[in-house]
Coordinates of C-alpha atoms in Angstrom, one line a residue:
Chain A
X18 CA 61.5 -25.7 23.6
X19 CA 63.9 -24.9 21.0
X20 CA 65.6 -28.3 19.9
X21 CA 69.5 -27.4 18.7
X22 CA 71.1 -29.8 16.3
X23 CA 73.1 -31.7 18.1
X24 CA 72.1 -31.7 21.4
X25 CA 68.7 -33.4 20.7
X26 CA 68.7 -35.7 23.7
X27 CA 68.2 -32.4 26.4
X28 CA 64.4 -32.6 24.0
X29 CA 63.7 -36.1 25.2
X30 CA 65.3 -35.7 28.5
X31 CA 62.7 -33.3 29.1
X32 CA 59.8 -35.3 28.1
X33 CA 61.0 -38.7 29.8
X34 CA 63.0 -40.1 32.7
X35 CA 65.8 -43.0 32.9
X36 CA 64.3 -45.6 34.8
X37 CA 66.2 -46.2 37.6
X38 CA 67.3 -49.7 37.1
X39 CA 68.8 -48.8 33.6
X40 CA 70.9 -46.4 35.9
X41 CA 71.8 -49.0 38.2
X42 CA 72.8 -51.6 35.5
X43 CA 75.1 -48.6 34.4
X44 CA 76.8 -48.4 37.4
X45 CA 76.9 -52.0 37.9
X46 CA 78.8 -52.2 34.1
X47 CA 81.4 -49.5 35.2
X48 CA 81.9 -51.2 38.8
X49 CA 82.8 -54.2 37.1
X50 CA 84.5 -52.2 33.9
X51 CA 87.1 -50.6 36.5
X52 CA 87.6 -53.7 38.7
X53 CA 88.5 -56.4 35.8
X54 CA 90.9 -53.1 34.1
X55 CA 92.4 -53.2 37.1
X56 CA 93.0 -56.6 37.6
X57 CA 94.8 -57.0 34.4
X58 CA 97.0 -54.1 34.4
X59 CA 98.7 -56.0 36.9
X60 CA 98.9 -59.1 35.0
X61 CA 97.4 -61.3 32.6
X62 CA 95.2 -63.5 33.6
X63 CA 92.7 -66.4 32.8
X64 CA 89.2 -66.3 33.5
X65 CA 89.5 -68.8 36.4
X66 CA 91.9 -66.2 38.2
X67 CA 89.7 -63.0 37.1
X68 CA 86.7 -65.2 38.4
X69 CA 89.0 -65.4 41.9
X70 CA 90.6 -62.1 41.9
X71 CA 87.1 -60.4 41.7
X72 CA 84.7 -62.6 43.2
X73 CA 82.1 -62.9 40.8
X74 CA 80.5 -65.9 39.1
X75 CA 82.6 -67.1 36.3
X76 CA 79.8 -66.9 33.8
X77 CA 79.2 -62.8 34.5
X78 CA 82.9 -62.9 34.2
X79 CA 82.7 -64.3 30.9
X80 CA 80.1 -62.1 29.8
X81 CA 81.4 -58.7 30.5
X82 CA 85.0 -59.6 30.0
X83 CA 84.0 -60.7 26.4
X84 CA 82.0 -57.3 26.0
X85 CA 84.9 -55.5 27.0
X86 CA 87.0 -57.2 23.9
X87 CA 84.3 -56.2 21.8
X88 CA 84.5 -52.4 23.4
X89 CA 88.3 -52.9 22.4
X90 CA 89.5 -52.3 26.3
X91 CA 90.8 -55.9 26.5
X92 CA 92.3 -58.6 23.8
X93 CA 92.8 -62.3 24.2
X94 CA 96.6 -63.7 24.9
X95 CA 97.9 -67.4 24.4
X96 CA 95.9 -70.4 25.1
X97 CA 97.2 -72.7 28.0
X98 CA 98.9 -76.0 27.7
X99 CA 95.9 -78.0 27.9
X100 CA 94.2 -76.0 24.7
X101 CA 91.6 -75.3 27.6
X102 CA 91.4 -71.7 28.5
X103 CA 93.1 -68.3 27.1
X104 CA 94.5 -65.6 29.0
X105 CA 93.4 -62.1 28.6
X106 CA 95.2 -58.5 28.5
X107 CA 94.3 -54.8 28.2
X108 CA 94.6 -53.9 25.2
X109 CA 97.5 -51.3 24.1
Chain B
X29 CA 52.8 -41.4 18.7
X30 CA 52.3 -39.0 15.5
X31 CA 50.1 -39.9 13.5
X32 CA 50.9 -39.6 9.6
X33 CA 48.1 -39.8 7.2
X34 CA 50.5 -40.4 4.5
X35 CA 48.4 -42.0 2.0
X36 CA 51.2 -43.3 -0.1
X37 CA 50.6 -46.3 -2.5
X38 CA 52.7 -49.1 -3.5
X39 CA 51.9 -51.9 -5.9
X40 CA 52.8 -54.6 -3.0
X41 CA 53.1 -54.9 0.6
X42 CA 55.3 -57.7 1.9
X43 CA 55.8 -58.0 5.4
X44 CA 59.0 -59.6 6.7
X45 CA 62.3 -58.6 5.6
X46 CA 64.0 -62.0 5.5
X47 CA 65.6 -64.4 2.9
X48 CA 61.6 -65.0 1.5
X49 CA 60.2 -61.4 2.1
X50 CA 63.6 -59.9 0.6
X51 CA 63.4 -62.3 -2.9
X52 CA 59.8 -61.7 -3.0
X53 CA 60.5 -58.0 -3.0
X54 CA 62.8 -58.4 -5.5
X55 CA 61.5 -60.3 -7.8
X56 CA 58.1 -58.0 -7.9
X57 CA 60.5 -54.9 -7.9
X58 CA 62.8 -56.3 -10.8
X59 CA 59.0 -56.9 -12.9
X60 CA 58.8 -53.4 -12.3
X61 CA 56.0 -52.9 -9.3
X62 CA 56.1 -50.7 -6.8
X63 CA 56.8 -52.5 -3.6
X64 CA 57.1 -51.7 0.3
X65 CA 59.1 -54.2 2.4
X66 CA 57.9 -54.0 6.1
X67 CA 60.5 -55.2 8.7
X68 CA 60.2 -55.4 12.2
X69 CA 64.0 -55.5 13.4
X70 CA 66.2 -52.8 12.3
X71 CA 67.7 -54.6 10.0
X72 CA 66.7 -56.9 6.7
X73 CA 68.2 -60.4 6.4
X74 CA 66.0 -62.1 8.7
X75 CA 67.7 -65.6 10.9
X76 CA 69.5 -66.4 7.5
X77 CA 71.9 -62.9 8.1
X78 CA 72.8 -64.1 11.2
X79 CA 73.7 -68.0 10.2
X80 CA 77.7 -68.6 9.8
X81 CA 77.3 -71.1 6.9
X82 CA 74.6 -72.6 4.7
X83 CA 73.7 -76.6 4.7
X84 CA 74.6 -79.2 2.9
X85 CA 77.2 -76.7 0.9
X86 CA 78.7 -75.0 3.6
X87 CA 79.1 -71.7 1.7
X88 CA 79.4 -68.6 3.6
X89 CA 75.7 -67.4 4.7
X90 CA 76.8 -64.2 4.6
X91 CA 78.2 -63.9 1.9
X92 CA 75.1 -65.3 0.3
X93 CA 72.8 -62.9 2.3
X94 CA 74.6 -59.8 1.8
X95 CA 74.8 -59.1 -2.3
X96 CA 71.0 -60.1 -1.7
X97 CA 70.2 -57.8 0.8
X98 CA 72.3 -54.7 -0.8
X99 CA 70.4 -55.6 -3.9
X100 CA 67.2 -55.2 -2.4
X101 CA 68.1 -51.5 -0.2
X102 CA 69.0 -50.4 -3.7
X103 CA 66.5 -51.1 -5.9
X104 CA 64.7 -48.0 -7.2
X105 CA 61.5 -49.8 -6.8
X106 CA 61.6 -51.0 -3.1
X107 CA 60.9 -48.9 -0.4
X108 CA 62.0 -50.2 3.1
X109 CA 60.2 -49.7 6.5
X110 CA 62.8 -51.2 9.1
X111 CA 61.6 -51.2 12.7
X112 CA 58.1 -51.2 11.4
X113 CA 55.4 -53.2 12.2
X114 CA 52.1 -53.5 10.4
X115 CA 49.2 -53.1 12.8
X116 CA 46.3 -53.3 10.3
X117 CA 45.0 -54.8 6.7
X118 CA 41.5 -54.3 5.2
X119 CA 40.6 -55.3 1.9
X120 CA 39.1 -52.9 0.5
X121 CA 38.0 -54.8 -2.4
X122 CA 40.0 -56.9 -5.3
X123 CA 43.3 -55.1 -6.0
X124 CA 42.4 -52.4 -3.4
X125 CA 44.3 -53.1 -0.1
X126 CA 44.6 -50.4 3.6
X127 CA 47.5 -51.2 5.6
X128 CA 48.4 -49.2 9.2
X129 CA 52.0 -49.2 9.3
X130 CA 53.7 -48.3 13.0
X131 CA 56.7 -47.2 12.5
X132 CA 59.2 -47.0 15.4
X133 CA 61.5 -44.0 16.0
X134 CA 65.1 -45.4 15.7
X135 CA 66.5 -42.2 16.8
X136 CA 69.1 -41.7 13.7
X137 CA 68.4 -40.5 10.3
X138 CA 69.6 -43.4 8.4
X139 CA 70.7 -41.3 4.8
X140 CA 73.0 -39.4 6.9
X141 CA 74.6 -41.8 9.2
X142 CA 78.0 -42.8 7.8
X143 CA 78.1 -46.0 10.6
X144 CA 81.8 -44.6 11.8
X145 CA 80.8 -46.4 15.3
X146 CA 81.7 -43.5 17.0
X147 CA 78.9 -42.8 19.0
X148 CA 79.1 -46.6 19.7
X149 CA 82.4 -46.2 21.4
X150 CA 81.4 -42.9 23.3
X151 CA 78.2 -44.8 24.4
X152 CA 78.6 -45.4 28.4
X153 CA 76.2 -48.2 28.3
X154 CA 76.5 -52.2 28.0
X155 CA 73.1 -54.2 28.1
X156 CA 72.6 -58.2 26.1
X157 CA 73.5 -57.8 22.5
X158 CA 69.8 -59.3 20.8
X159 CA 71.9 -60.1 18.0
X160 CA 74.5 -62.2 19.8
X161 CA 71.7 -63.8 21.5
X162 CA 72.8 -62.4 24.3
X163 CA 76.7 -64.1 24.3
X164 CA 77.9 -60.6 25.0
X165 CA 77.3 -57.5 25.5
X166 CA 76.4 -54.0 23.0
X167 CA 76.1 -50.2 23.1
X168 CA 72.4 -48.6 23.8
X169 CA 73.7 -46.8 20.9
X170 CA 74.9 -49.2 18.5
X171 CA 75.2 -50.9 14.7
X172 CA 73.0 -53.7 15.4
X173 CA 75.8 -56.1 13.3
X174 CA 78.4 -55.5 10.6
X175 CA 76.3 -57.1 8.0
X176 CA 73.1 -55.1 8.8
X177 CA 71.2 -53.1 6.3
X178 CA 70.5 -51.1 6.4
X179 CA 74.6 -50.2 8.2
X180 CA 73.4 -47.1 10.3
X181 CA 72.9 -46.6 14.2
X182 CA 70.2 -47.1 16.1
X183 CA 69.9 -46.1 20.0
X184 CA 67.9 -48.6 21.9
X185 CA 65.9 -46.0 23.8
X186 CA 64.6 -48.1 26.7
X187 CA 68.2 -48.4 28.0
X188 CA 69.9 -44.8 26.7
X189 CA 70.6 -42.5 30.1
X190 CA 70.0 -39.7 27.5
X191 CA 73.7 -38.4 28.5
X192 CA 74.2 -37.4 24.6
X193 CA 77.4 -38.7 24.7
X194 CA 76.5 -40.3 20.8
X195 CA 75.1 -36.9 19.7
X196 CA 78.8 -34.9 20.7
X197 CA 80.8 -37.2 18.9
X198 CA 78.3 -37.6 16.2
X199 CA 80.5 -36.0 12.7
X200 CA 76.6 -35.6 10.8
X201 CA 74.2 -35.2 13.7
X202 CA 72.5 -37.8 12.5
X203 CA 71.1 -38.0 15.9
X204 CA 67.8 -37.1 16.3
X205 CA 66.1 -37.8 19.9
X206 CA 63.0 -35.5 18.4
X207 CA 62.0 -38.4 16.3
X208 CA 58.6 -40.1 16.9
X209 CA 56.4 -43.1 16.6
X210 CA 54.6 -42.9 13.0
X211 CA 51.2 -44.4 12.1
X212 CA 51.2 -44.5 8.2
X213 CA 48.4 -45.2 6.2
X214 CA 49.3 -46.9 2.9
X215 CA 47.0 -48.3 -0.4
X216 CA 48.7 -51.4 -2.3
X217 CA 47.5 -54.0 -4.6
X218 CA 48.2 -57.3 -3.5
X219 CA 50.1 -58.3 0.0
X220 CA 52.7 -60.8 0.5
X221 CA 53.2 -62.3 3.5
X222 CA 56.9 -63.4 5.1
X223 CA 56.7 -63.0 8.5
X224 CA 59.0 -65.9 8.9
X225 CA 58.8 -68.3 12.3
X226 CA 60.2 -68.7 15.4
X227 CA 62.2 -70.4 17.6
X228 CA 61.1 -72.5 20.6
X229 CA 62.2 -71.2 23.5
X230 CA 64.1 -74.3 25.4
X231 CA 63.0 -72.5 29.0
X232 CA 59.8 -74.3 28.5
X233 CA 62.0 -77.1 28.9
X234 CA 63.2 -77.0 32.3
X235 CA 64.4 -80.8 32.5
X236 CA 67.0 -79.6 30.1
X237 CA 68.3 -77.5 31.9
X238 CA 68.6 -73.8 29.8
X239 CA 69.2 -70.9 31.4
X240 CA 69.9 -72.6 34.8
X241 CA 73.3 -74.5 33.1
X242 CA 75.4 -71.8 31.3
X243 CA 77.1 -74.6 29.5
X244 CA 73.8 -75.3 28.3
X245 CA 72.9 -73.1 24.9
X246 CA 70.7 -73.4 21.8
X247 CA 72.0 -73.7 18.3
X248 CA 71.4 -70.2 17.5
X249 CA 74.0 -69.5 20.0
X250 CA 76.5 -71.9 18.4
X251 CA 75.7 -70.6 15.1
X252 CA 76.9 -67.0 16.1
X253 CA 79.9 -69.1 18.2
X254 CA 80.4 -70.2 14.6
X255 CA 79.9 -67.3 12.3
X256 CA 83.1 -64.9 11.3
X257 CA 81.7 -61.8 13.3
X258 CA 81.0 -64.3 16.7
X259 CA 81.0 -63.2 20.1
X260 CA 84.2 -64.6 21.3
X261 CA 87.4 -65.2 20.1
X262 CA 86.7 -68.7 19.5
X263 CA 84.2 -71.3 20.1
X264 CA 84.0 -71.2 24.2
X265 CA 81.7 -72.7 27.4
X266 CA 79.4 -69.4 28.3
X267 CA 79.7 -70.8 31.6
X268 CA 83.7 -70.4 32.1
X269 CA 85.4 -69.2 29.0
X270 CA 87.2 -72.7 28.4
X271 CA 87.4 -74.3 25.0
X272 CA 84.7 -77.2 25.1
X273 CA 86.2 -80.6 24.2
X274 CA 83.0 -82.8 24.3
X275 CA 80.4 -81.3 22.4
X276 CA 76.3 -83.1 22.9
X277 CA 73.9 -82.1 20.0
X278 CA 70.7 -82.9 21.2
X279 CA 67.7 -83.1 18.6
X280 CA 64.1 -82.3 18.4
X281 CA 64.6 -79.7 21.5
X282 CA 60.8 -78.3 21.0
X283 CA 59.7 -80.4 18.3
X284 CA 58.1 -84.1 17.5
X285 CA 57.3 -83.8 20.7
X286 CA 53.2 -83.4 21.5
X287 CA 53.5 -83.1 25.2
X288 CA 55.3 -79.4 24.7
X289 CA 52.6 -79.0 21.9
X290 CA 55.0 -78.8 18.5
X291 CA 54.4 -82.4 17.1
X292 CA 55.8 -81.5 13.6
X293 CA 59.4 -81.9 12.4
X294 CA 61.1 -78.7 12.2
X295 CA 62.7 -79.7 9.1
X296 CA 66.0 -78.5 9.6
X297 CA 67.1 -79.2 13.4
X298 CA 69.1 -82.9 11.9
X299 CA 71.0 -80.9 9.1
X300 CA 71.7 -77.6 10.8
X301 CA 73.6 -79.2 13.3
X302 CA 75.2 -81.6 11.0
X303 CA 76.5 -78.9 9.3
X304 CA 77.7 -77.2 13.2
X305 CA 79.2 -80.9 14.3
X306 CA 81.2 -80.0 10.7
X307 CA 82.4 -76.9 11.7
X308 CA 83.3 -77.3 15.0
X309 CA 85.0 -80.1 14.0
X310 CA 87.1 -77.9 11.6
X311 CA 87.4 -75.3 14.6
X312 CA 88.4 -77.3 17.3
X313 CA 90.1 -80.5 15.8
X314 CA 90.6 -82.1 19.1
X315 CA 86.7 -82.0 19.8
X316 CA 84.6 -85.2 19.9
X317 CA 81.3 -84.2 18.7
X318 CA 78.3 -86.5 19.9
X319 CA 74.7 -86.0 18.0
X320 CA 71.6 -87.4 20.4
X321 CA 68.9 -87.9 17.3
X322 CA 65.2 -89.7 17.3
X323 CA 65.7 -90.1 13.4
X324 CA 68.1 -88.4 10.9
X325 CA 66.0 -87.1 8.3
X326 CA 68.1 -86.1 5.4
X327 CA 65.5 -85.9 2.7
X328 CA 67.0 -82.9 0.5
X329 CA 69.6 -83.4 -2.3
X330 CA 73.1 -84.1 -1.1
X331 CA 71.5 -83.9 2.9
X332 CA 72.3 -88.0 2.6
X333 CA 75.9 -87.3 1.3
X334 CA 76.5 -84.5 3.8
X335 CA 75.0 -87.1 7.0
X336 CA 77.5 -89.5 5.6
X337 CA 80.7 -87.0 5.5
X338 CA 80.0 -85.9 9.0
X339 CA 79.7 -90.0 9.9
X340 CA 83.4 -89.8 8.0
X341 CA 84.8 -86.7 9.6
X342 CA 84.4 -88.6 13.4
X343 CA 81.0 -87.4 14.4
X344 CA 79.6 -90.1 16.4
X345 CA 75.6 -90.3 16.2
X346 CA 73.7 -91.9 18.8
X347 CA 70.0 -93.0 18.7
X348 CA 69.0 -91.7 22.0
X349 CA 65.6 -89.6 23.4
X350 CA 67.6 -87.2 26.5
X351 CA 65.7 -87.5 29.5
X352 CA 67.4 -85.1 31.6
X353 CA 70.4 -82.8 32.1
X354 CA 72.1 -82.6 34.9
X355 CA 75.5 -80.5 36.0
X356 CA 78.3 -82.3 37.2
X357 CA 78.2 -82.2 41.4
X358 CA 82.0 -81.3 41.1
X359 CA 81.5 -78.0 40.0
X360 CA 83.7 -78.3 36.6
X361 CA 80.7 -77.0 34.7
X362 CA 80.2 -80.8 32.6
X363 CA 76.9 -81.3 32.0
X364 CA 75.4 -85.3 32.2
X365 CA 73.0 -86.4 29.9
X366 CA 70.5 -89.2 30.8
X367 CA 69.0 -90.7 28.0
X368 CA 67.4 -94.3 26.4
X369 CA 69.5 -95.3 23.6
X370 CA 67.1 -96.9 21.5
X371 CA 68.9 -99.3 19.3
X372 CA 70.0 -101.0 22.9
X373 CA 66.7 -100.4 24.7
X374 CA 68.7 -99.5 27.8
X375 CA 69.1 -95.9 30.2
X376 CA 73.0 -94.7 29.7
X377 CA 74.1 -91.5 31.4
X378 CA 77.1 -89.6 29.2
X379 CA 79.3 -86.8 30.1
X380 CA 79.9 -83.7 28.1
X381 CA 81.4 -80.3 28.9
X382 CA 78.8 -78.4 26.5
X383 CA 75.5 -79.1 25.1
X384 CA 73.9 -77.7 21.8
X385 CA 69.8 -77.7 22.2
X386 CA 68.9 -77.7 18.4
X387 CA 65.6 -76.0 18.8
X388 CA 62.3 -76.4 16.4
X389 CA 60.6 -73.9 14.6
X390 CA 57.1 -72.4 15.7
X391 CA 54.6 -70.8 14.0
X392 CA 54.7 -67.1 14.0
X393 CA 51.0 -66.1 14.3
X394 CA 51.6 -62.7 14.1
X395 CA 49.6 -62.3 10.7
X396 CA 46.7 -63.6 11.5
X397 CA 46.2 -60.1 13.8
X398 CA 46.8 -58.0 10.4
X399 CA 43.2 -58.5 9.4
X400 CA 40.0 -57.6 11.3
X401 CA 37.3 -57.9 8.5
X402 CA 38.5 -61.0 6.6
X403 CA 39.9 -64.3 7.9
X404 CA 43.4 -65.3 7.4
X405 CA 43.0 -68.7 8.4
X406 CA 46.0 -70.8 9.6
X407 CA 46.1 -74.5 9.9
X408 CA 46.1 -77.1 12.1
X409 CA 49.9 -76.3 13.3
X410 CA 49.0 -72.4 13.2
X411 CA 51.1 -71.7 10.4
X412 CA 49.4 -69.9 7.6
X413 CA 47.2 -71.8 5.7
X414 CA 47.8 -72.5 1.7
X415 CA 44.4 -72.6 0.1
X416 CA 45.7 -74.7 -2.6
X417 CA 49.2 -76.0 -1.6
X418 CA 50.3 -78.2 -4.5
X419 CA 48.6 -76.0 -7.7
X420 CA 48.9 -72.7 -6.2
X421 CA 50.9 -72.8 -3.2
X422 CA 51.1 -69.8 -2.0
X423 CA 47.3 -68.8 -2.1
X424 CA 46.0 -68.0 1.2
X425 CA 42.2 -67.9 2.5
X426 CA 41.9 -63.8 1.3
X427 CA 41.9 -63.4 -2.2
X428 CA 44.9 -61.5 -3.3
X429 CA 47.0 -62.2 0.0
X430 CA 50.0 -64.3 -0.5
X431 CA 52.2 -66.4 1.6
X432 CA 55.9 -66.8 1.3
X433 CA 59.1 -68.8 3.3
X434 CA 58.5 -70.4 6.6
X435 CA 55.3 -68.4 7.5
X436 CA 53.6 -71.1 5.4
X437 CA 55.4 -74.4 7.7
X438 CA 59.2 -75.1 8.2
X439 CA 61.3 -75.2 5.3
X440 CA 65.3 -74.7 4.6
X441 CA 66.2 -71.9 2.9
X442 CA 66.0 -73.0 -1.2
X443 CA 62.5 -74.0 0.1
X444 CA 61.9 -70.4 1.4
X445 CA 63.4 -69.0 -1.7
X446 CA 61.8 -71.1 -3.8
X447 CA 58.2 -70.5 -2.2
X448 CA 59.4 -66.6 -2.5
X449 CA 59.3 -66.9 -6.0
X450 CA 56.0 -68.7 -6.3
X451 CA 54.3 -66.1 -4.3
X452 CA 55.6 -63.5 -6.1
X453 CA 55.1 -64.8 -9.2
X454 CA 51.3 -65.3 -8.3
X455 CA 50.9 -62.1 -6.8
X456 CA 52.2 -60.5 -10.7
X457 CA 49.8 -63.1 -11.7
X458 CA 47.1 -61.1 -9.8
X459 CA 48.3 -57.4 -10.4
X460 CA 48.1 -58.3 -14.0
X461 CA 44.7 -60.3 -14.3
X462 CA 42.7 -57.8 -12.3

């Protein structure tokens, strides 16, 4: 096939297929994406009450809500009281 | 895979792009030989890049590494092969070397990448960032870290959906999903060896707890918790986000220890995570920082003086073997230790909301595959054996093969750079006397 700059991948995408899990993992990452967004356009939150508010173990919260700072989606607010735990909010 | 008879010749092969592999380089380069640097990841800099700061000085590992590294991508007289492995090394005879070089497609043509991270940000994918050891999460088209050289993209091909997302907003489609695995065939001189070690792997040490505690993590993790371009905002528990506020170092995780099979002293587990009780101490002043050791050995110049400062700045040491690690049944996420403190011959049980593993250093054996007709022989820990270690240290069993850095036994890094220069400076020796 004739391979235009630029649009390499339709070359490879003939030759090779996404595994299926690498699909599910990406729909997994944009369930979760939308659902903590969403959460804190209503209000900033810790990740005790993102853990709550979605239902989902507080360490996965951690994870993806800390790959979503580094995506620039979300930034980290004030600490609490205690000097325990920071809130986060989308990032404008 | 396309194969490339390439034929090219090169004064030098040294394999391993880290702190030793990248000064051996140099130093041969700099003399004025023709040298190919082999690395495996897709970037040079080896663990050292990755450190936040350097013991017992506390300088900025970074900005140590990085003058080094853009020295060595620059030098007229070094060529680098990054995500490139070598898969075979005959000796031909004395001063005659074959190496098989498999070079890895890294789908972006390095010269005309500009690393504008825009095909990062259109990237719809998020998998465990290898270089964050796996804190957070990264782009299957991605920079693999700000430091890296050399700074291009790379698209991690076993998790792209092939949506060319990165090629559309690519401004120099640099992109180049046509690219292909490469067997090279290269002719050199004399090879160097720097293939570095590795870590142990604390899952192998279930009673600990890794992996099943998220509180739980090894001092690699810490160190990027640590380092200017870390994971998180600040030092925080994997496990819930919250700033820790009683830190547990425990020692020795994977080595001195014969029943996991690493006897030997990894040489730098006591003052690597002196140097992180320091830091997090200067991080998080409200911390109380506890060290578990067996013995502190700090046998390097000022290591004493810098044991004794941490003793000074509050970090409390306790002579104590862990038995086990257990999570709190409260569901806090604190972790208890169970352990003999030795100076009282007694079993205490302690408390702490995170624990560092300070993990040992393992052999990598990876060389001893690069040669089917000769015998690189190893020793008895599997590192690779020095022929002559205190006249000619880095001599190995094949005549005109060096070893350099850590591939040789654990060492800190002046060791490794040190060792760099003696096996480059007998590796001139042997390009000049044959």
């Amino acid at each position: 096939m004739e391979i235009e700059k630029g649009k390499t991948f339709k070359y490879l995408r003939e030759k090779r297929d996404v595994p299926q899990k690498v699909k599910d993992q990406l729909k997994e990452f944009n369930r979760i994406k939308k659902a903590m967004l969403d959460a804190l356009k209503e209000s900033d939150l810790t990740i005790d009450q993102l853990t709550q508010k979605l239902n989902m173990p507080k360490p996965e919260v951690v994870y993806n809500l800390m790959s979503l700072i580094k995506y620039g989606f979300v930034q980290s607010g004030d600490v609490d009281d205690m000097d325990e735990y920071y809130t986060y909010k989308l990032k404008k | 895979m396309s194969i490339l008879q390439k034929n090219i010749s090169f004064d030098a092969l040294v394999v391993g792009g880290g702190i030793a592999g990248g000064e051996a380089a140099l130093n041969l380069a700099t003399t004025g030989f023709k040298v190919l640097l082999v690395e495996k990841e897709l970037s040079i800099g080896g663990k050292m890049i990755m450190l936040s700061k350097v013991f017992p000085t506390l300088d900025c590992a970074a900005c140590i590494t990085t003058p080094k590294v853009s020295e060595i991508s620059r030098h007229p007289n070094i060529t680098i092969y990054t995500s490139s492995e070598v898969s075979n090394i005959d000796k031909i005879a004395e001063n005659n070397f074959e190496a098989t070089i498999i070079r890895k497609p890294r789908y972006v043509v390095i010269e005309d990448c500009t690393a504008c991270q825009l095909c990062e940000q259109a990237c719809p994918v998020s998998v465990p960032d290898q270089y964050q050891y796996n804190l957070v999460g990264r782009k299957a088209a991605f920079i693999p870290f700000s430091i890296a050289s050399p700074k291009a993209a790379a698209i991690d091909i076993d998790n792209c959906i092939l949506c060319g997302a990165c090629e559309k907003v690519c401004p120099t489609n640099c992109i180049d999903f046509t690219q292909e695995t490469e067997e090279i065939q290269i002719s050199v001189k004399t090879v160097i060896l720097a293939t570095g070690f590795k870590l142990f792997d604390p899952l192998l040490m279930p009673r600990y707890g890794y992996g099943l505690f998220k509180n739980v993590i090894t001092s690699m993790q810490m160190e990027r918790e640590l380092a200017p371009t870390r994971p998180f905002n600040t030092v925080l528990r994997p496990g819930d986000g919250k700033v820790p506020d009683k830190i547990a170092y425990v020692l020795c995780t994977g080595s001195r220890d014969a029943s996991i099979g690493n006897p030997i002293c990894s040489q730098i587990c006591c003052m690597y995570s002196i140097k992180q009780s320091q830091l997090l101490m200067g991080a998080l002043p409200m911390a109380d920082v506890t060290i578990y050791y067996l013995n502190i050995r700090s046998f390097g110049k000022g290591f004493e003086e810098f044991y004794q400062q941490a003793k000074g700045m509050g970090v409390n040491f306790v002579k104590g073997k862990i038995g086990k690690i257990r999570e709190t049944e409260n569901g806090n996420g604190n972790l208890i230790l169970r352990y003999e403190n030795i100076n009282e011959g007694i079993v205490k049980e302690a408390e702490h909301d995170m624990v560092i593993l300070s993990v040992g250093v393992l052999p990598n054996q990876d060389a001893s595959n690069f040669f089917k007709k000769e015998e690189l022989k190893l020793d008895s820990y599997k590192f690779i054996y020095q022929a002559d270690s205190l006249i000619s240290p880095a001599r190995t069993s094949i005549d005109g093969v060096f070893v350099a850095g850590t591939a040789s036994g654990p060492m800190d890094i002046p060791d490794s750079i040190l060792s760099a220069g003696s096996a480059s400076s007998e590796a001139i020796s042997y390009l000049i006397q044959k």
